[in-house]
mmCIF file of C-alpha atoms in Angstrom:
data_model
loop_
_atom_site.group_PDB
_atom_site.id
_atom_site.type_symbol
_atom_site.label_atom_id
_atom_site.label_comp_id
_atom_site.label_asym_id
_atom_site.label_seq_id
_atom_site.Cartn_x
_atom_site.Cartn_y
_atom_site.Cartn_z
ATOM 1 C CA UNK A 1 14.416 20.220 -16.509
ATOM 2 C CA UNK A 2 16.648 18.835 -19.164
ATOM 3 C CA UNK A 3 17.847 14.948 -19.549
ATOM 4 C CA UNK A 4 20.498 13.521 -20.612
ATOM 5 C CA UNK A 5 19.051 9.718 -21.225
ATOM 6 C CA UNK A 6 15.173 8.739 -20.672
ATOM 7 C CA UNK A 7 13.993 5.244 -19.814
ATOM 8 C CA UNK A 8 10.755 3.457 -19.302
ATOM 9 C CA UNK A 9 10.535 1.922 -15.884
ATOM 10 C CA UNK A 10 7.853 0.457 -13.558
ATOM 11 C CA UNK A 11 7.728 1.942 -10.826
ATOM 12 C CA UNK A 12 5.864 0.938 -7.939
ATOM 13 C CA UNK A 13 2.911 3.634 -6.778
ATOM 14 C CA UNK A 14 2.981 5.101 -3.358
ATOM 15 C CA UNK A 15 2.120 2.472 -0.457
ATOM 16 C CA UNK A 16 5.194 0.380 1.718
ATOM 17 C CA UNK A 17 6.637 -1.341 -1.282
ATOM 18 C CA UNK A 18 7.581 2.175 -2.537
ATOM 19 C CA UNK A 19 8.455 3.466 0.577
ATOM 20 C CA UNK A 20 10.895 0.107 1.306
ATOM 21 C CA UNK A 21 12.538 0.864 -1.918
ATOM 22 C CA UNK A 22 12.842 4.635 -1.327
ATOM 23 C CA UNK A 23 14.469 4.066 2.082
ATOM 24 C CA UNK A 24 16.818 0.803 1.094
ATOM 25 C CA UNK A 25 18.179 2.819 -1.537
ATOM 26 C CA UNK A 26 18.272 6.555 -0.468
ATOM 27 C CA UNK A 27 16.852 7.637 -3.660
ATOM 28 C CA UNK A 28 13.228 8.497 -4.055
ATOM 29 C CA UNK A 29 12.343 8.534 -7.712
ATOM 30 C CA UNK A 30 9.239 9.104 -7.572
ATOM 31 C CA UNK A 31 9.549 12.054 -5.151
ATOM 32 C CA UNK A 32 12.738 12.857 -6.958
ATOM 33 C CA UNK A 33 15.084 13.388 -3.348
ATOM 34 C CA UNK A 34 16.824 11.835 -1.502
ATOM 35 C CA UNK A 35 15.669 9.859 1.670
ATOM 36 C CA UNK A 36 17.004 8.529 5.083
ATOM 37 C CA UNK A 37 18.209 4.838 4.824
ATOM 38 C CA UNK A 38 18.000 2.153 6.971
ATOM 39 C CA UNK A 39 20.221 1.944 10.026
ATOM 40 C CA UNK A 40 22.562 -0.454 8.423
ATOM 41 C CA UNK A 41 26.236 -0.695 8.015
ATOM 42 C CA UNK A 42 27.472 -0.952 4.940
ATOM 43 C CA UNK A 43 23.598 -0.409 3.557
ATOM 44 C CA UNK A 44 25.061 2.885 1.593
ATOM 45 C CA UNK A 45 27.919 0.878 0.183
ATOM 46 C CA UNK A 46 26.050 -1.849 -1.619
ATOM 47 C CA UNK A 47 23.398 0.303 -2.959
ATOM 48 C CA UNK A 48 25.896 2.903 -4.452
ATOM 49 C CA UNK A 49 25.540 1.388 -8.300
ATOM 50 C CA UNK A 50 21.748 1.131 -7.786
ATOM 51 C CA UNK A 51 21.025 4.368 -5.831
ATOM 52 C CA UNK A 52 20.817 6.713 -8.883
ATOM 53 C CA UNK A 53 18.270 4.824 -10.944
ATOM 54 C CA UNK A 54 15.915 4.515 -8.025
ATOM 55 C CA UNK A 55 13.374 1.621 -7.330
ATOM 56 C CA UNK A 56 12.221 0.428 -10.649
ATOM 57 C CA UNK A 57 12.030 -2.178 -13.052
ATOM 58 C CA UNK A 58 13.172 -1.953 -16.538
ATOM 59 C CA UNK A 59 11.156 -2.283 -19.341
ATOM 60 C CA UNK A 60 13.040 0.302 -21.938
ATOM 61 C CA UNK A 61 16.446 0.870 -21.148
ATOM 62 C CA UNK A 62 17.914 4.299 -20.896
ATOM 63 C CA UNK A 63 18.255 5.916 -24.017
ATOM 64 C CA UNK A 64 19.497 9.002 -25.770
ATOM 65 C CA UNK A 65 17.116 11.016 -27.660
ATOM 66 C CA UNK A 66 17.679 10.394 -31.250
ATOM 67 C CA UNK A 67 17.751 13.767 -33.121
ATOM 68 C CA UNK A 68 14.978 15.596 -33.923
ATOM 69 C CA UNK A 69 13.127 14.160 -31.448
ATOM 70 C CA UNK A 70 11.583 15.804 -28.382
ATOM 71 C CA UNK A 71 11.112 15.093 -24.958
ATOM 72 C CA UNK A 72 7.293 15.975 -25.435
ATOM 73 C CA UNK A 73 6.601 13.459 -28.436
ATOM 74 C CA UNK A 74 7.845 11.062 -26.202
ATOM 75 C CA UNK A 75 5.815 11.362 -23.448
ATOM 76 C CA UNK A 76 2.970 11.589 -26.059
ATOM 77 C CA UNK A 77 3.816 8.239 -27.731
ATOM 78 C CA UNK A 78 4.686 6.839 -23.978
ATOM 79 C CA UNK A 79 0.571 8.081 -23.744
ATOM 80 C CA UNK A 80 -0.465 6.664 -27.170
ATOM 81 C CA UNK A 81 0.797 3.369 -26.165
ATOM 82 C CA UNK A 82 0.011 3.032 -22.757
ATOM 83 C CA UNK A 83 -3.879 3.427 -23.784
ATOM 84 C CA UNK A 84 -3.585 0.323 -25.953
ATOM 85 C CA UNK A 85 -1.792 -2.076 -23.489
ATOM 86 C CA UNK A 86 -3.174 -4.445 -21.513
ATOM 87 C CA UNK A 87 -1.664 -4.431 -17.304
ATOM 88 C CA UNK A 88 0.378 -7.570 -17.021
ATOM 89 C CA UNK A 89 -0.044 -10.068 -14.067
ATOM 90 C CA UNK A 90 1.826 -12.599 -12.761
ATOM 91 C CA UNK A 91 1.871 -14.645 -9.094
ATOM 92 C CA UNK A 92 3.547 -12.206 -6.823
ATOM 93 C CA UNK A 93 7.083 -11.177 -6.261
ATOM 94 C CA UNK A 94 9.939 -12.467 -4.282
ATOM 95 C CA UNK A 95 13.602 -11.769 -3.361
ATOM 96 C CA UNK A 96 15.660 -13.472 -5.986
ATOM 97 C CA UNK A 97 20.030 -13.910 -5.757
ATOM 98 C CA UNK A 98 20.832 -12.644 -9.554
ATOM 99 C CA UNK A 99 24.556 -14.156 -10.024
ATOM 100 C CA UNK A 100 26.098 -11.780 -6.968
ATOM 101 C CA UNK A 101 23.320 -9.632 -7.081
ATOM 102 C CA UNK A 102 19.971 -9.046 -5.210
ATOM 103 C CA UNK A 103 16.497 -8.310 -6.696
ATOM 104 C CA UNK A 104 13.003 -8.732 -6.107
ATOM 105 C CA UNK A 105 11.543 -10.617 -9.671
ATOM 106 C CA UNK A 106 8.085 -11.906 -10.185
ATOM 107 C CA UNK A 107 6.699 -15.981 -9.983
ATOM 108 C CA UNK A 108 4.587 -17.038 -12.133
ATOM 109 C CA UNK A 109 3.948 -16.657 -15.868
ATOM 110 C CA UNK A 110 5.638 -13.994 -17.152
ATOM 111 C CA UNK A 111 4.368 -13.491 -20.316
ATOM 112 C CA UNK A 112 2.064 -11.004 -19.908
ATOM 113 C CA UNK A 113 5.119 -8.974 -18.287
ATOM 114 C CA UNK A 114 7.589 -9.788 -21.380
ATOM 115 C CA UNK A 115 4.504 -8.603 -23.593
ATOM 116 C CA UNK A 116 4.494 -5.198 -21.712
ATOM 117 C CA UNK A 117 8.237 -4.697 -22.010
ATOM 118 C CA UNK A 118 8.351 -5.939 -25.835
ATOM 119 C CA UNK A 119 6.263 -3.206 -26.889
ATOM 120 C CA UNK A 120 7.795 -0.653 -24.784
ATOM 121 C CA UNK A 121 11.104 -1.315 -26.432
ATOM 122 C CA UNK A 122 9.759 -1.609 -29.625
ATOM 123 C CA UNK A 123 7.053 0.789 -30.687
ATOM 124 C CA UNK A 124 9.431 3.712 -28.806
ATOM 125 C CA UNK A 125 12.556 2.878 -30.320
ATOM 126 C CA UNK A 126 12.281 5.377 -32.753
ATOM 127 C CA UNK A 127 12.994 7.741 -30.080
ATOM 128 C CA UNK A 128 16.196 6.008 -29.756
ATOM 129 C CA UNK A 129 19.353 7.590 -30.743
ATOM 130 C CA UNK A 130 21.622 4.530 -32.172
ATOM 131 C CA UNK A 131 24.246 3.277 -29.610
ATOM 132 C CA UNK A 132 27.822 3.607 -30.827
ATOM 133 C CA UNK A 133 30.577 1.459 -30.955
ATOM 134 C CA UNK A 134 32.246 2.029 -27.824
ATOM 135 C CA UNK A 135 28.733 1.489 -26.292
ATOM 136 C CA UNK A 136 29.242 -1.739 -28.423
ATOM 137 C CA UNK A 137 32.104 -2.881 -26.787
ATOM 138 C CA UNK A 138 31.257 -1.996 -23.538
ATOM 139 C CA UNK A 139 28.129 -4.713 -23.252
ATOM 140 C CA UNK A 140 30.335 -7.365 -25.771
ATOM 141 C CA UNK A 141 33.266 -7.110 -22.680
ATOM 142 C CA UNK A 142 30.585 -8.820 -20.267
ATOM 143 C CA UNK A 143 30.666 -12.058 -22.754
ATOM 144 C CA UNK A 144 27.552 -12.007 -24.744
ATOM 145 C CA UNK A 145 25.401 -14.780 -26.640
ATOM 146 C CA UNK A 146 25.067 -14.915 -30.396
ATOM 147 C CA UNK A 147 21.526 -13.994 -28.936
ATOM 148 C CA UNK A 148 22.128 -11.124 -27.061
ATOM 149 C CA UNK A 149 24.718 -9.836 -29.512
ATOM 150 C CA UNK A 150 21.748 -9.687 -32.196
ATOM 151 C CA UNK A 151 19.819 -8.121 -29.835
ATOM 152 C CA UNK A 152 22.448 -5.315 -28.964
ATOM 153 C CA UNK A 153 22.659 -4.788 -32.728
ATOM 154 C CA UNK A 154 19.777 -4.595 -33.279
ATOM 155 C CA UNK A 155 17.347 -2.237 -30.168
ATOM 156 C CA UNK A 156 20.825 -0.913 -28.154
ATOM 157 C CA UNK A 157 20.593 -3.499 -25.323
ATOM 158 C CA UNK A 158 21.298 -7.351 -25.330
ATOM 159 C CA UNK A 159 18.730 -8.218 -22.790
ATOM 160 C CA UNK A 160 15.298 -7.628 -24.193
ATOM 161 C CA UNK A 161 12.715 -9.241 -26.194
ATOM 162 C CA UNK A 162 13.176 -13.148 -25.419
ATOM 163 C CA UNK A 163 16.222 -12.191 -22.965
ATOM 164 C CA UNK A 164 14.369 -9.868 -20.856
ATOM 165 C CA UNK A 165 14.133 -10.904 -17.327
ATOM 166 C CA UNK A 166 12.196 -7.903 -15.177
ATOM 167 C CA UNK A 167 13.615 -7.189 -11.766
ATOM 168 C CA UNK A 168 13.659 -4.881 -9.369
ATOM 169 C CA UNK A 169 17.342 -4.369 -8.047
ATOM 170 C CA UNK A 170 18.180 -3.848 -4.554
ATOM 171 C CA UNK A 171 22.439 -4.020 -4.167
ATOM 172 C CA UNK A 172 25.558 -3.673 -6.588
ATOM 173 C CA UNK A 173 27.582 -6.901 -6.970
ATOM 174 C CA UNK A 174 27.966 -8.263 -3.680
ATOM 175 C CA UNK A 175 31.405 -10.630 -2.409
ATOM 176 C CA UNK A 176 30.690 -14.039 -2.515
ATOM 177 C CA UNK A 177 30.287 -14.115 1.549
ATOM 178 C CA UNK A 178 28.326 -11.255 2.282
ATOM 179 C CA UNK A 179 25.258 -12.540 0.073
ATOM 180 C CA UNK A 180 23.858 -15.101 2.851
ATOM 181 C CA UNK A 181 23.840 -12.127 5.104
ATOM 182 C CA UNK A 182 22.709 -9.216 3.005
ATOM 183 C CA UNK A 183 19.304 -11.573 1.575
ATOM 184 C CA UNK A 184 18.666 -11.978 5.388
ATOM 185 C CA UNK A 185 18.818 -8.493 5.912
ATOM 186 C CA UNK A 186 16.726 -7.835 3.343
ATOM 187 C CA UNK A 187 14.262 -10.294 4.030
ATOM 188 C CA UNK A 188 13.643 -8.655 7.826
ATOM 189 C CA UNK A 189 13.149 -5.123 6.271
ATOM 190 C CA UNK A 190 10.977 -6.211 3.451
ATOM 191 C CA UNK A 191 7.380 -5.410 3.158
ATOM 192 C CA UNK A 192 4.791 -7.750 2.140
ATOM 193 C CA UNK A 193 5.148 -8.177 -1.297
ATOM 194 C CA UNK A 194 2.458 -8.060 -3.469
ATOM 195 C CA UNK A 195 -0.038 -11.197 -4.714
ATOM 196 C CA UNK A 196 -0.522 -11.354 -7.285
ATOM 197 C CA UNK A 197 2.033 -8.796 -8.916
ATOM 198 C CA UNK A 198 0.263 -6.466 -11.675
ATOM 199 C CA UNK A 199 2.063 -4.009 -13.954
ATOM 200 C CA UNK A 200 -0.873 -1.449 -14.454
ATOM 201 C CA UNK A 201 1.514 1.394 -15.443
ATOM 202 C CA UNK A 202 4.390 2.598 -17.053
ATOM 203 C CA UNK A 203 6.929 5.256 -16.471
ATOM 204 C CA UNK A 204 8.563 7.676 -18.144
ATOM 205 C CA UNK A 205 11.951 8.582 -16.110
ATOM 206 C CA UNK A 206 14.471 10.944 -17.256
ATOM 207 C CA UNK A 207 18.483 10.915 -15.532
ATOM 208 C CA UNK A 208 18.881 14.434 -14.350
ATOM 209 C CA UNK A 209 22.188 16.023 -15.033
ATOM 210 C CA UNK A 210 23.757 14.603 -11.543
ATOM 211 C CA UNK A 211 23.134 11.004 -13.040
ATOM 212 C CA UNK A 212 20.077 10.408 -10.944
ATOM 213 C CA UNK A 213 16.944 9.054 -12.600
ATOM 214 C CA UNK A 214 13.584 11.103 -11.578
ATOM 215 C CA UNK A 215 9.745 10.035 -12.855
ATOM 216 C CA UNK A 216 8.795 12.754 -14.920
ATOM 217 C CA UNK A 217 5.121 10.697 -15.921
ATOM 218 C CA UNK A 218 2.656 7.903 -15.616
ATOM 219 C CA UNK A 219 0.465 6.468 -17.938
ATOM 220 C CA UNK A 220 -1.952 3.977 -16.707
ATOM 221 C CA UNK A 221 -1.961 0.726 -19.104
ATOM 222 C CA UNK A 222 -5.754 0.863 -20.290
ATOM 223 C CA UNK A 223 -5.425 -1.530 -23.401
#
């Protein structure tokens, strides 16, 4: 199959956390279908904007493939680098309010997480075709820092490097009254969440020509 952007995602092996994500969403990305949802109203509503990228967290955002590059020296560089990377563990994970969004993020330290996503942006950027100036403006309309400009400028997206805060989204932006109510509801469905959290993997995911992201590969982190 052909892709139109790739990313590289975490994305939580098979077991209830998976299958909670899966189902709260509608969108299997590891399986790469779609799934019943929970019996909830307005469940299909809030979860339109984060539907097509599936259960994940970030560590690369999506990208364009810069020319001359192939989807196959990616996923062999994705390899290369995975071998030398050390899993990242922190505390556990909980379900976090995100300005009028829900997530789950980890506790802890995070280091060893901003460590995995650092290199993930950086040693496969050159797989990155450069973002263009209406991509520009786009992320400088939501009000960026000096910071997060730089960072734009510089690797495509504003929040990486010392800006990068992994999370695992669960709804679009909520209004201001339903949030009480939708982090209860979310709280009853939830799984146990994992303690202590550990990043053992990456993910290579690729958006399919409907705009859904799919895995296309694993690499266990073996550094």
């Amino acid at each position: 199959m052909s892709y139109t952007r790739f990313a590289i995602y975490y994305v939580p092996p098979a077991g209830t956390l998976a299958d909670f994500g899966a189902s709260w969403l509608g969108w299997d990305i590891a399986g790469c279908c779609e799934t019943s949802t929970f019996d909830l109203p307005g469940l299909n509503d809030i979860t339109m904007t984060p539907r097509k990228y599936g259960f994940h967290g970030t560590l690369k955002p999506p990208f364009r493939l810069a020319d001359g590059r192939t989807a196959e020296d990616l996923s062999a560089a994705a390899s290369k680098l995975a071998s030398v990377l050390a899993p990242a563990i922190c505390d556990g994970l909980e379900l976090t309010r995100l300005g009028r969004f829900l997530a789950l993020t980890p506790r802890g330290d995070l280091e060893s997480l901003r460590r995995v996503a650092g290199a993930c942006v950086k040693d496969l950027d050159g797989f990155r075709a450069p973002a263009g100036e209406v991509e520009f403006e786009r992320r400088r309309k939501s009000g960026l820092s000096a910071r997060q400009d730089a960072l734009l400028t510089r690797w495509g997206y504003p929040y990486v490097m010392d800006e990068f805060r992994f999370h695992k989204t669960l709804t679009g932006r909520l209004p201001k009254a339903d949030i009480p109510v939708w982090t209860e509801t979310v709280q009853r469905f939830l799984p146990e969440l994992p303690t202590p959290f550990v990043v053992d993997q990456i993910a290579l995911c690729g958006e399919r020509e409907d705009g859904r992201f799919e895995l296309i590969h694993r690499y266990a982190l073996a550094g």
